[in-house]
Amino acid sequence: MRRRVLIAALAVAGVAASAVTANAMFFTPPKAPPVASSTSTTTTTTTSQTKTQVADPATPAPAQTGASTAAPATTKAAVVLPPQEPIPANAVRVAEFVAECPFTHRLPDDPIVLPNLPGASHSHSFFGNESTNARSTIETLEKAGSSCNPKQDLSSYWVPTLMADGQPVEPTGTTFYYLGEGVRDDVTARIQPLPHGLRIVAGNAKATAPDGSTQSRWSCLHAGHVGASKDFVNCPAGTMLESYLDFPQCWNGKDLDSADHKSHMSYPVAGDCPATHPVPVPKLRQVLRYPVSGDPAKFKLSSGPGFTMHGDFFNAWPEAEMAQRVRDCINRIVKCGPNGRP
C-alpha cells in the first residue's frame, strides 16, 4: 500500500514539473523588439500591451471622466514571427506597408470621442472594420469582418462625411499607408508596432480657421498645378478631390487613449520622438479620393468647413501581422504591399 502511495505522489510531482516547463516555453518576460536584420531567422517579439477592458454602457468612458486608458504592463504570450526573408535586389527602399480599406457604412457615431452614445456625433464615414458603431471595443472589432486588403486588418478608420450640394459623397479611393518617414533612419530602425487597441484622433473637428491644428490637406488627383490647401480646392473637370491626413507617430509608451484622444501621442521633433513620447511607431497616412470636382463652395464636411477634416483610428491589427510588417518593411526601409512583402 505504501509503495502505491509513493508511486502516485511521484506521478503528481511529474505532472506539476511538466506544467512549469510548459509555462516557461510559452510565456516570456517583456523585452524590446529585436534589431532588424536581413538574415533568415525566426524572430520572437514580446509586447507589454494587453487588451483594454470592455466598456460597460452604464459606466462613463475614460474620455468623459478625464482618465487615461493605460496599457497594463503585464506579461503575455510572445508573438512568434515567421523567418525573415532576404531583401530582394529590386526592392524599393521606402519604409512602407499599406492597407486598402473601402467604405463600409455611415453612422452618426464615434466610439472614441463619444463611446456608448449612438447617434450623438456628426455623421462619420467608416472604412475597414464592418461592425464599427458607438459601442465598439477592441473585443467587438476582433470578432467582425473587414473590407480591407489585407483581410487581416480588422482596424476601424473613420472621417466626417463629405457633402456635395447637400448630398453625402463617399471616397472611391481609400488607402491607409503605414510609414517610417518623418524621422531619421536610425529612429526608423527602432520603430515599434502600433500597440493593439491604440486609439488616435488626428486633426481638429472644432477648428474655426485653418491653423496649426489642421493636419489635413486637400488637393486634386492628376492636377498638381492646383496646389494643396488646408481647405477645399477647385479641382478641374475630370479630376478628383483628394484628402491627405498624417497621424502622429510618437507614443508615450503607456496609454492606449487619453482624455483628449491626442495627448498620448505626439508628432516628431527634429527627426526624433520627444522625451515625453519616446516610442516611435509607424506614421499612419490616410489618403481618400472623392469622385467630385469643381467649385469648393458646394462642398462641406459633416463637421464643418474643409479645415475641420479629421480622422479616427482604432488599431485592431493582429499583433503578429503588425509586428511582421514593422520588422520587414518599416525597420528595414522596404516598400511592401498589402501582403506585407516587397
mmCIF file of C-alpha atoms in Angstrom:
data_model
loop_
_atom_site.group_PDB
_atom_site.id
_atom_site.type_symbol
_atom_site.label_atom_id
_atom_site.label_comp_id
_atom_site.label_asym_id
_atom_site.label_seq_id
_atom_site.Cartn_x
_atom_site.Cartn_y
_atom_site.Cartn_z
ATOM 1 C CA MET A 1 0.000 0.000 0.000
ATOM 2 C CA ARG A 2 2.785 2.433 0.908
ATOM 3 C CA ARG A 3 4.518 1.667 -2.367
ATOM 4 C CA ARG A 4 1.320 2.589 -4.329
ATOM 5 C CA VAL A 5 1.004 5.915 -2.457
ATOM 6 C CA LEU A 6 4.664 6.712 -3.175
ATOM 7 C CA ILE A 7 4.192 5.987 -6.901
ATOM 8 C CA ALA A 8 1.082 8.202 -7.055
ATOM 9 C CA ALA A 9 2.910 11.080 -5.357
ATOM 10 C CA LEU A 10 5.775 10.841 -7.796
ATOM 11 C CA ALA A 11 3.324 10.910 -10.742
ATOM 12 C CA VAL A 12 1.648 14.105 -9.434
ATOM 13 C CA ALA A 13 5.047 15.750 -8.979
ATOM 14 C CA GLY A 14 5.943 14.849 -12.568
ATOM 15 C CA VAL A 15 2.753 16.496 -13.930
ATOM 16 C CA ALA A 16 3.465 19.674 -11.950
ATOM 17 C CA ALA A 17 7.017 19.812 -13.267
ATOM 18 C CA SER A 18 5.717 19.412 -16.835
ATOM 19 C CA ALA A 19 3.294 22.317 -16.331
ATOM 20 C CA VAL A 20 6.103 24.575 -15.110
ATOM 21 C CA THR A 21 8.188 23.615 -18.145
ATOM 22 C CA ALA A 22 5.275 24.373 -20.491
ATOM 23 C CA ASN A 23 4.765 27.819 -18.939
ATOM 24 C CA ALA A 24 8.447 28.557 -19.349
ATOM 25 C CA MET A 25 8.199 27.611 -23.043
ATOM 26 C CA PHE A 26 5.188 29.783 -23.928
ATOM 27 C CA PHE A 27 5.476 32.777 -21.608
ATOM 28 C CA THR A 28 8.492 35.039 -21.516
ATOM 29 C CA PRO A 29 9.018 38.367 -19.741
ATOM 30 C CA PRO A 30 8.590 41.501 -21.894
ATOM 31 C CA LYS A 31 11.616 42.593 -23.873
ATOM 32 C CA ALA A 32 12.389 45.130 -26.560
ATOM 33 C CA PRO A 33 11.746 44.205 -30.201
ATOM 34 C CA PRO A 34 14.802 42.748 -31.945
ATOM 35 C CA VAL A 35 17.029 44.877 -34.116
ATOM 36 C CA ALA A 36 16.037 44.492 -37.753
ATOM 37 C CA SER A 37 18.204 42.129 -39.735
ATOM 38 C CA SER A 38 18.274 40.816 -43.269
ATOM 39 C CA THR A 39 19.262 37.348 -42.102
ATOM 40 C CA SER A 40 16.794 34.496 -42.440
ATOM 41 C CA THR A 41 15.955 33.625 -38.828
ATOM 42 C CA THR A 42 12.858 33.138 -36.737
ATOM 43 C CA THR A 43 12.166 36.224 -34.642
ATOM 44 C CA THR A 44 10.175 36.331 -31.428
ATOM 45 C CA THR A 45 8.936 39.618 -30.010
ATOM 46 C CA THR A 46 7.105 40.246 -26.775
ATOM 47 C CA THR A 47 4.906 43.250 -26.131
ATOM 48 C CA SER A 48 3.720 44.551 -22.797
ATOM 49 C CA GLN A 49 0.343 45.785 -24.009
ATOM 50 C CA THR A 50 -2.843 43.903 -23.157
ATOM 51 C CA LYS A 51 -6.357 44.308 -24.444
ATOM 52 C CA THR A 52 -8.440 47.069 -22.902
ATOM 53 C CA GLN A 53 -11.482 46.062 -20.891
ATOM 54 C CA VAL A 54 -14.902 46.077 -22.493
ATOM 55 C CA ALA A 55 -16.635 49.335 -21.603
ATOM 56 C CA ASP A 56 -19.818 48.934 -19.580
ATOM 57 C CA PRO A 57 -22.532 51.022 -21.287
ATOM 58 C CA ALA A 58 -23.616 52.215 -17.845
ATOM 59 C CA THR A 59 -20.129 53.406 -16.940
ATOM 60 C CA PRO A 60 -18.684 56.708 -18.242
ATOM 61 C CA ALA A 61 -15.869 56.172 -20.723
ATOM 62 C CA PRO A 62 -12.356 57.459 -19.997
ATOM 63 C CA ALA A 63 -12.892 60.434 -22.298
ATOM 64 C CA GLN A 64 -15.912 61.518 -20.234
ATOM 65 C CA THR A 65 -14.175 61.168 -16.886
ATOM 66 C CA GLY A 66 -10.826 62.617 -17.944
ATOM 67 C CA ALA A 67 -8.962 59.391 -17.193
ATOM 68 C CA SER A 68 -6.476 57.702 -19.490
ATOM 69 C CA THR A 69 -6.773 54.174 -20.805
ATOM 70 C CA ALA A 70 -3.456 52.642 -19.865
ATOM 71 C CA ALA A 71 -1.846 49.614 -21.417
ATOM 72 C CA PRO A 72 -1.214 47.359 -18.392
ATOM 73 C CA ALA A 73 2.401 46.202 -18.173
ATOM 74 C CA THR A 74 1.627 42.526 -17.717
ATOM 75 C CA THR A 75 3.426 39.547 -19.198
ATOM 76 C CA LYS A 76 1.694 37.847 -22.110
ATOM 77 C CA ALA A 77 2.453 35.157 -24.632
ATOM 78 C CA ALA A 78 5.258 36.005 -27.027
ATOM 79 C CA VAL A 79 4.457 36.940 -30.611
ATOM 80 C CA VAL A 80 6.297 34.459 -32.852
ATOM 81 C CA LEU A 81 7.111 35.759 -36.317
ATOM 82 C CA PRO A 82 7.976 33.776 -39.443
ATOM 83 C CA PRO A 83 11.600 33.715 -40.618
ATOM 84 C CA GLN A 84 12.733 36.995 -42.112
ATOM 85 C CA GLU A 85 13.280 36.832 -45.847
ATOM 86 C CA PRO A 86 16.277 38.500 -47.526
ATOM 87 C CA ILE A 87 15.644 41.906 -49.072
ATOM 88 C CA PRO A 88 15.028 41.415 -52.830
ATOM 89 C CA ALA A 89 17.545 43.054 -55.139
ATOM 90 C CA ASN A 90 14.765 45.075 -56.813
ATOM 91 C CA ALA A 91 13.132 46.231 -53.579
ATOM 92 C CA VAL A 92 12.060 49.875 -53.379
ATOM 93 C CA ARG A 93 13.838 51.380 -50.376
ATOM 94 C CA VAL A 94 10.902 53.209 -48.802
ATOM 95 C CA ALA A 95 9.679 52.344 -45.286
ATOM 96 C CA GLU A 96 6.058 51.498 -46.056
ATOM 97 C CA PHE A 97 3.253 48.961 -45.919
ATOM 98 C CA VAL A 98 -0.350 49.604 -46.862
ATOM 99 C CA ALA A 99 -3.958 48.622 -46.343
ATOM 100 C CA GLU A 100 -6.693 49.354 -48.894
ATOM 101 C CA CYS A 101 -9.915 49.703 -46.904
ATOM 102 C CA PRO A 102 -13.052 50.659 -48.888
ATOM 103 C CA PHE A 103 -16.052 52.449 -47.405
ATOM 104 C CA THR A 104 -18.305 50.190 -45.321
ATOM 105 C CA HIS A 105 -21.050 52.265 -43.733
ATOM 106 C CA ARG A 106 -22.129 55.666 -42.419
ATOM 107 C CA LEU A 107 -23.360 56.436 -38.890
ATOM 108 C CA PRO A 108 -23.666 59.426 -36.521
ATOM 109 C CA ASP A 109 -21.415 57.514 -34.083
ATOM 110 C CA ASP A 110 -17.903 57.900 -32.683
ATOM 111 C CA PRO A 111 -16.635 55.059 -30.431
ATOM 112 C CA ILE A 112 -13.535 57.057 -29.428
ATOM 113 C CA VAL A 113 -14.827 60.571 -28.712
ATOM 114 C CA LEU A 114 -18.430 59.637 -27.821
ATOM 115 C CA PRO A 115 -18.337 55.967 -26.783
ATOM 116 C CA ASN A 116 -21.601 54.218 -25.908
ATOM 117 C CA LEU A 117 -23.630 57.186 -27.203
ATOM 118 C CA PRO A 118 -25.188 56.094 -30.512
ATOM 119 C CA GLY A 119 -26.425 58.995 -32.654
ATOM 120 C CA ALA A 120 -24.579 61.616 -30.581
ATOM 121 C CA SER A 121 -21.978 62.528 -33.209
ATOM 122 C CA HIS A 122 -21.990 64.220 -36.587
ATOM 123 C CA SER A 123 -22.094 61.781 -39.497
ATOM 124 C CA HIS A 124 -18.986 59.664 -39.992
ATOM 125 C CA SER A 125 -17.951 57.542 -42.954
ATOM 126 C CA PHE A 126 -16.358 54.277 -41.804
ATOM 127 C CA PHE A 127 -13.717 52.157 -43.530
ATOM 128 C CA GLY A 128 -12.228 48.766 -42.740
ATOM 129 C CA ASN A 129 -13.984 47.034 -39.865
ATOM 130 C CA GLU A 130 -17.585 46.339 -40.833
ATOM 131 C CA SER A 131 -19.028 46.413 -37.315
ATOM 132 C CA THR A 132 -17.919 49.835 -36.041
ATOM 133 C CA ASN A 133 -20.500 51.750 -34.049
ATOM 134 C CA ALA A 134 -20.704 53.792 -30.846
ATOM 135 C CA ARG A 135 -20.271 50.716 -28.654
ATOM 136 C CA SER A 136 -17.256 49.253 -30.443
ATOM 137 C CA THR A 137 -14.388 47.899 -28.349
ATOM 138 C CA ILE A 138 -11.261 46.017 -29.310
ATOM 139 C CA GLU A 139 -13.117 42.800 -28.482
ATOM 140 C CA THR A 140 -16.053 43.543 -30.831
ATOM 141 C CA LEU A 141 -13.733 44.643 -33.635
ATOM 142 C CA GLU A 142 -11.758 41.401 -33.357
ATOM 143 C CA LYS A 143 -14.932 39.378 -33.960
ATOM 144 C CA ALA A 144 -16.063 41.245 -37.085
ATOM 145 C CA GLY A 145 -15.195 41.214 -40.770
ATOM 146 C CA SER A 146 -13.220 43.828 -42.691
ATOM 147 C CA SER A 147 -13.321 45.477 -46.106
ATOM 148 C CA CYS A 148 -9.539 45.855 -46.024
ATOM 149 C CA ASN A 149 -6.934 44.287 -48.239
ATOM 150 C CA PRO A 150 -5.368 42.541 -46.369
ATOM 151 C CA LYS A 151 -8.348 40.993 -44.621
ATOM 152 C CA GLN A 152 -6.186 40.546 -41.518
ATOM 153 C CA ASP A 153 -6.508 44.272 -40.832
ATOM 154 C CA LEU A 154 -9.553 44.483 -38.578
ATOM 155 C CA SER A 155 -8.856 48.106 -37.649
ATOM 156 C CA SER A 156 -11.503 50.781 -37.922
ATOM 157 C CA TYR A 157 -10.881 54.099 -39.676
ATOM 158 C CA TRP A 158 -13.399 56.931 -39.933
ATOM 159 C CA VAL A 159 -13.759 60.564 -41.063
ATOM 160 C CA PRO A 160 -16.524 63.184 -41.187
ATOM 161 C CA THR A 161 -18.804 62.610 -44.156
ATOM 162 C CA LEU A 162 -18.222 64.814 -47.205
ATOM 163 C CA MET A 163 -21.311 66.547 -48.576
ATOM 164 C CA ALA A 164 -21.601 67.871 -52.142
ATOM 165 C CA ASP A 165 -24.634 70.092 -52.733
ATOM 166 C CA GLY A 166 -26.068 68.652 -49.522
ATOM 167 C CA GLN A 167 -25.708 65.010 -50.567
ATOM 168 C CA PRO A 168 -23.204 62.573 -48.987
ATOM 169 C CA VAL A 169 -20.291 61.506 -51.183
ATOM 170 C CA GLU A 170 -18.054 58.597 -50.291
ATOM 171 C CA PRO A 171 -14.456 58.162 -51.492
ATOM 172 C CA THR A 172 -13.709 55.597 -54.174
ATOM 173 C CA GLY A 173 -10.014 55.531 -53.271
ATOM 174 C CA THR A 174 -9.228 54.636 -49.661
ATOM 175 C CA THR A 175 -5.581 53.897 -48.936
ATOM 176 C CA PHE A 176 -4.023 53.790 -45.487
ATOM 177 C CA TYR A 177 -0.228 53.966 -45.550
ATOM 178 C CA TYR A 178 1.943 52.918 -42.615
ATOM 179 C CA LEU A 179 5.226 54.791 -42.992
ATOM 180 C CA GLY A 180 8.632 55.200 -41.436
ATOM 181 C CA GLU A 181 9.179 58.673 -42.895
ATOM 182 C CA GLY A 182 9.430 61.923 -40.967
ATOM 183 C CA VAL A 183 12.183 60.674 -38.645
ATOM 184 C CA ARG A 184 15.886 59.899 -39.013
ATOM 185 C CA ASP A 185 16.883 56.492 -40.406
ATOM 186 C CA ASP A 186 18.216 55.397 -37.008
ATOM 187 C CA VAL A 187 14.808 56.194 -35.498
ATOM 188 C CA THR A 188 13.071 54.293 -38.312
ATOM 189 C CA ALA A 189 15.237 51.278 -37.434
ATOM 190 C CA ARG A 190 13.795 51.209 -33.911
ATOM 191 C CA ILE A 191 10.145 51.865 -34.779
ATOM 192 C CA GLN A 192 7.897 49.516 -32.806
ATOM 193 C CA PRO A 193 4.486 48.082 -33.758
ATOM 194 C CA LEU A 194 1.443 50.188 -33.020
ATOM 195 C CA PRO A 195 0.068 48.787 -29.740
ATOM 196 C CA HIS A 196 -3.014 46.608 -30.039
ATOM 197 C CA GLY A 197 -6.130 48.606 -29.118
ATOM 198 C CA LEU A 198 -4.487 52.008 -29.647
ATOM 199 C CA ARG A 199 -6.889 54.847 -30.431
ATOM 200 C CA ILE A 200 -5.812 58.067 -32.146
ATOM 201 C CA VAL A 201 -7.589 61.185 -33.405
ATOM 202 C CA ALA A 202 -5.744 63.460 -35.851
ATOM 203 C CA GLY A 203 -6.925 66.898 -36.942
ATOM 204 C CA ASN A 204 -9.379 69.290 -35.292
ATOM 205 C CA ALA A 205 -13.115 68.818 -35.790
ATOM 206 C CA LYS A 206 -13.814 72.098 -33.948
ATOM 207 C CA ALA A 207 -11.369 74.316 -35.821
ATOM 208 C CA THR A 208 -12.707 77.793 -36.633
ATOM 209 C CA ALA A 209 -9.960 78.588 -39.133
ATOM 210 C CA PRO A 210 -7.137 76.763 -40.922
ATOM 211 C CA ASP A 211 -4.371 76.856 -38.336
ATOM 212 C CA GLY A 212 -1.647 74.699 -36.773
ATOM 213 C CA SER A 213 -4.214 72.162 -35.575
ATOM 214 C CA THR A 214 -5.231 71.447 -39.182
ATOM 215 C CA GLN A 215 -3.242 68.324 -40.010
ATOM 216 C CA SER A 216 -5.124 67.517 -43.217
ATOM 217 C CA ARG A 217 -4.650 68.937 -46.694
ATOM 218 C CA TRP A 218 -6.796 68.944 -49.828
ATOM 219 C CA SER A 219 -5.510 68.553 -53.381
ATOM 220 C CA CYS A 220 -6.546 67.279 -56.827
ATOM 221 C CA LEU A 221 -5.677 63.909 -58.326
ATOM 222 C CA HIS A 222 -3.712 64.404 -61.590
ATOM 223 C CA ALA A 223 -3.843 68.192 -61.218
ATOM 224 C CA GLY A 224 -0.811 69.051 -59.123
ATOM 225 C CA HIS A 225 -0.696 72.577 -60.544
ATOM 226 C CA VAL A 226 -3.734 73.437 -58.388
ATOM 227 C CA GLY A 227 -1.641 73.118 -55.226
ATOM 228 C CA ALA A 228 -2.585 71.782 -51.799
ATOM 229 C CA SER A 229 -4.617 73.655 -49.211
ATOM 230 C CA LYS A 230 -5.968 73.210 -45.707
ATOM 231 C CA ASP A 231 -9.426 73.949 -47.119
ATOM 232 C CA PHE A 232 -11.274 72.645 -50.177
ATOM 233 C CA VAL A 233 -9.703 73.364 -53.572
ATOM 234 C CA ASN A 234 -11.192 73.834 -57.037
ATOM 235 C CA CYS A 235 -10.328 70.698 -59.000
ATOM 236 C CA PRO A 236 -10.638 70.755 -62.815
ATOM 237 C CA ALA A 237 -13.258 68.614 -64.528
ATOM 238 C CA GLY A 238 -12.095 65.036 -64.936
ATOM 239 C CA THR A 239 -10.013 65.065 -61.754
ATOM 240 C CA MET A 240 -10.867 64.031 -58.195
ATOM 241 C CA LEU A 241 -10.764 65.811 -54.858
ATOM 242 C CA GLU A 242 -8.150 64.280 -52.549
ATOM 243 C CA SER A 243 -7.725 64.398 -48.770
ATOM 244 C CA TYR A 244 -4.417 63.628 -47.048
ATOM 245 C CA LEU A 245 -4.083 63.285 -43.289
ATOM 246 C CA ASP A 246 -0.997 62.294 -41.273
ATOM 247 C CA PHE A 247 -1.395 60.815 -37.793
ATOM 248 C CA PRO A 248 1.250 61.323 -35.047
ATOM 249 C CA GLN A 249 3.969 58.677 -34.831
ATOM 250 C CA CYS A 250 5.387 59.007 -31.310
ATOM 251 C CA TRP A 251 3.688 57.170 -28.406
ATOM 252 C CA ASN A 252 4.091 57.812 -24.672
ATOM 253 C CA GLY A 253 4.618 54.076 -24.140
ATOM 254 C CA LYS A 254 1.808 53.550 -21.637
ATOM 255 C CA ASP A 255 -1.643 54.813 -22.709
ATOM 256 C CA LEU A 256 -3.887 53.391 -25.435
ATOM 257 C CA ASP A 257 -6.024 56.530 -25.270
ATOM 258 C CA SER A 258 -6.162 59.822 -23.367
ATOM 259 C CA ALA A 259 -8.841 62.259 -22.240
ATOM 260 C CA ASP A 260 -8.461 64.403 -25.362
ATOM 261 C CA HIS A 261 -7.566 61.346 -27.505
ATOM 262 C CA LYS A 262 -4.350 63.094 -28.563
ATOM 263 C CA SER A 263 -2.095 63.635 -25.538
ATOM 264 C CA HIS A 264 -0.793 60.057 -25.502
ATOM 265 C CA MET A 265 0.630 60.667 -28.989
ATOM 266 C CA SER A 266 2.970 63.270 -30.459
ATOM 267 C CA TYR A 267 4.417 64.321 -33.766
ATOM 268 C CA PRO A 268 8.224 64.013 -34.050
ATOM 269 C CA VAL A 269 10.524 66.967 -33.404
ATOM 270 C CA ALA A 270 13.726 67.443 -35.422
ATOM 271 C CA GLY A 271 13.561 63.908 -36.799
ATOM 272 C CA ASP A 272 13.088 62.125 -33.484
ATOM 273 C CA CYS A 273 10.407 61.447 -30.886
ATOM 274 C CA PRO A 274 10.351 63.818 -27.876
ATOM 275 C CA ALA A 275 11.299 62.546 -24.412
ATOM 276 C CA THR A 276 7.633 62.748 -23.352
ATOM 277 C CA HIS A 277 6.664 60.326 -26.133
ATOM 278 C CA PRO A 278 9.785 58.205 -26.608
ATOM 279 C CA VAL A 279 8.352 55.261 -28.559
ATOM 280 C CA PRO A 280 8.431 55.662 -32.363
ATOM 281 C CA VAL A 281 5.623 53.839 -34.192
ATOM 282 C CA PRO A 282 4.609 53.799 -37.864
ATOM 283 C CA LYS A 283 3.092 57.007 -39.192
ATOM 284 C CA LEU A 284 -0.446 56.378 -40.443
ATOM 285 C CA ARG A 285 -1.230 58.402 -43.573
ATOM 286 C CA GLN A 286 -4.842 58.422 -44.688
ATOM 287 C CA VAL A 287 -5.426 59.160 -48.388
ATOM 288 C CA LEU A 288 -9.021 59.477 -49.610
ATOM 289 C CA ARG A 289 -10.097 60.282 -53.172
ATOM 290 C CA TYR A 290 -13.606 61.570 -53.767
ATOM 291 C CA PRO A 291 -15.288 61.393 -57.216
ATOM 292 C CA VAL A 292 -16.128 65.112 -57.245
ATOM 293 C CA SER A 293 -14.558 68.283 -58.633
ATOM 294 C CA GLY A 294 -15.410 71.923 -59.269
ATOM 295 C CA ASP A 295 -16.463 74.869 -57.125
ATOM 296 C CA PRO A 296 -15.363 74.380 -53.480
ATOM 297 C CA ALA A 297 -18.431 76.323 -52.308
ATOM 298 C CA LYS A 298 -20.586 73.249 -52.900
ATOM 299 C CA PHE A 299 -18.550 71.086 -50.515
ATOM 300 C CA LYS A 300 -18.948 70.732 -46.780
ATOM 301 C CA LEU A 301 -17.966 68.190 -44.157
ATOM 302 C CA SER A 302 -20.418 66.962 -41.550
ATOM 303 C CA SER A 303 -18.062 68.643 -39.050
ATOM 304 C CA GLY A 304 -17.956 71.939 -40.982
ATOM 305 C CA PRO A 305 -15.511 73.551 -43.459
ATOM 306 C CA GLY A 306 -12.708 71.627 -45.139
ATOM 307 C CA PHE A 307 -10.179 72.600 -42.459
ATOM 308 C CA THR A 308 -12.185 70.612 -39.871
ATOM 309 C CA MET A 309 -11.183 67.377 -41.614
ATOM 310 C CA HIS A 310 -10.073 64.843 -39.016
ATOM 311 C CA GLY A 311 -9.507 61.124 -38.816
ATOM 312 C CA ASP A 312 -10.034 58.469 -36.163
ATOM 313 C CA PHE A 313 -8.109 55.215 -35.928
ATOM 314 C CA PHE A 314 -8.828 52.206 -33.697
ATOM 315 C CA ASN A 315 -5.999 49.681 -34.106
ATOM 316 C CA ALA A 316 -7.211 46.086 -34.370
ATOM 317 C CA TRP A 317 -4.406 44.597 -36.457
ATOM 318 C CA PRO A 318 -3.490 41.131 -35.131
ATOM 319 C CA GLU A 319 -0.247 41.685 -33.246
ATOM 320 C CA ALA A 320 1.805 39.206 -35.256
ATOM 321 C CA GLU A 321 0.664 40.736 -38.567
ATOM 322 C CA MET A 322 1.580 44.242 -37.433
ATOM 323 C CA ALA A 323 4.904 43.130 -35.922
ATOM 324 C CA GLN A 324 5.958 41.265 -39.072
ATOM 325 C CA ARG A 325 5.265 44.293 -41.270
ATOM 326 C CA VAL A 326 7.120 46.658 -38.977
ATOM 327 C CA ARG A 327 10.126 44.311 -38.857
ATOM 328 C CA ASP A 328 10.261 43.520 -42.581
ATOM 329 C CA CYS A 329 9.017 46.762 -44.159
ATOM 330 C CA ILE A 330 9.485 49.688 -41.771
ATOM 331 C CA ASN A 331 12.660 48.835 -39.848
ATOM 332 C CA ARG A 332 14.484 47.663 -42.994
ATOM 333 C CA ILE A 333 13.149 50.568 -45.118
ATOM 334 C CA VAL A 334 11.467 48.384 -47.742
ATOM 335 C CA LYS A 335 8.270 49.217 -49.623
ATOM 336 C CA CYS A 336 5.691 46.451 -49.069
ATOM 337 C CA GLY A 337 2.267 45.787 -50.494
ATOM 338 C CA PRO A 338 -0.914 44.781 -48.636
ATOM 339 C CA ASN A 339 0.501 41.281 -48.074
ATOM 340 C CA GLY A 340 3.386 42.737 -46.049
ATOM 341 C CA ARG A 341 6.044 41.746 -48.602
ATOM 342 C CA PRO A 342 8.091 43.753 -51.144
#
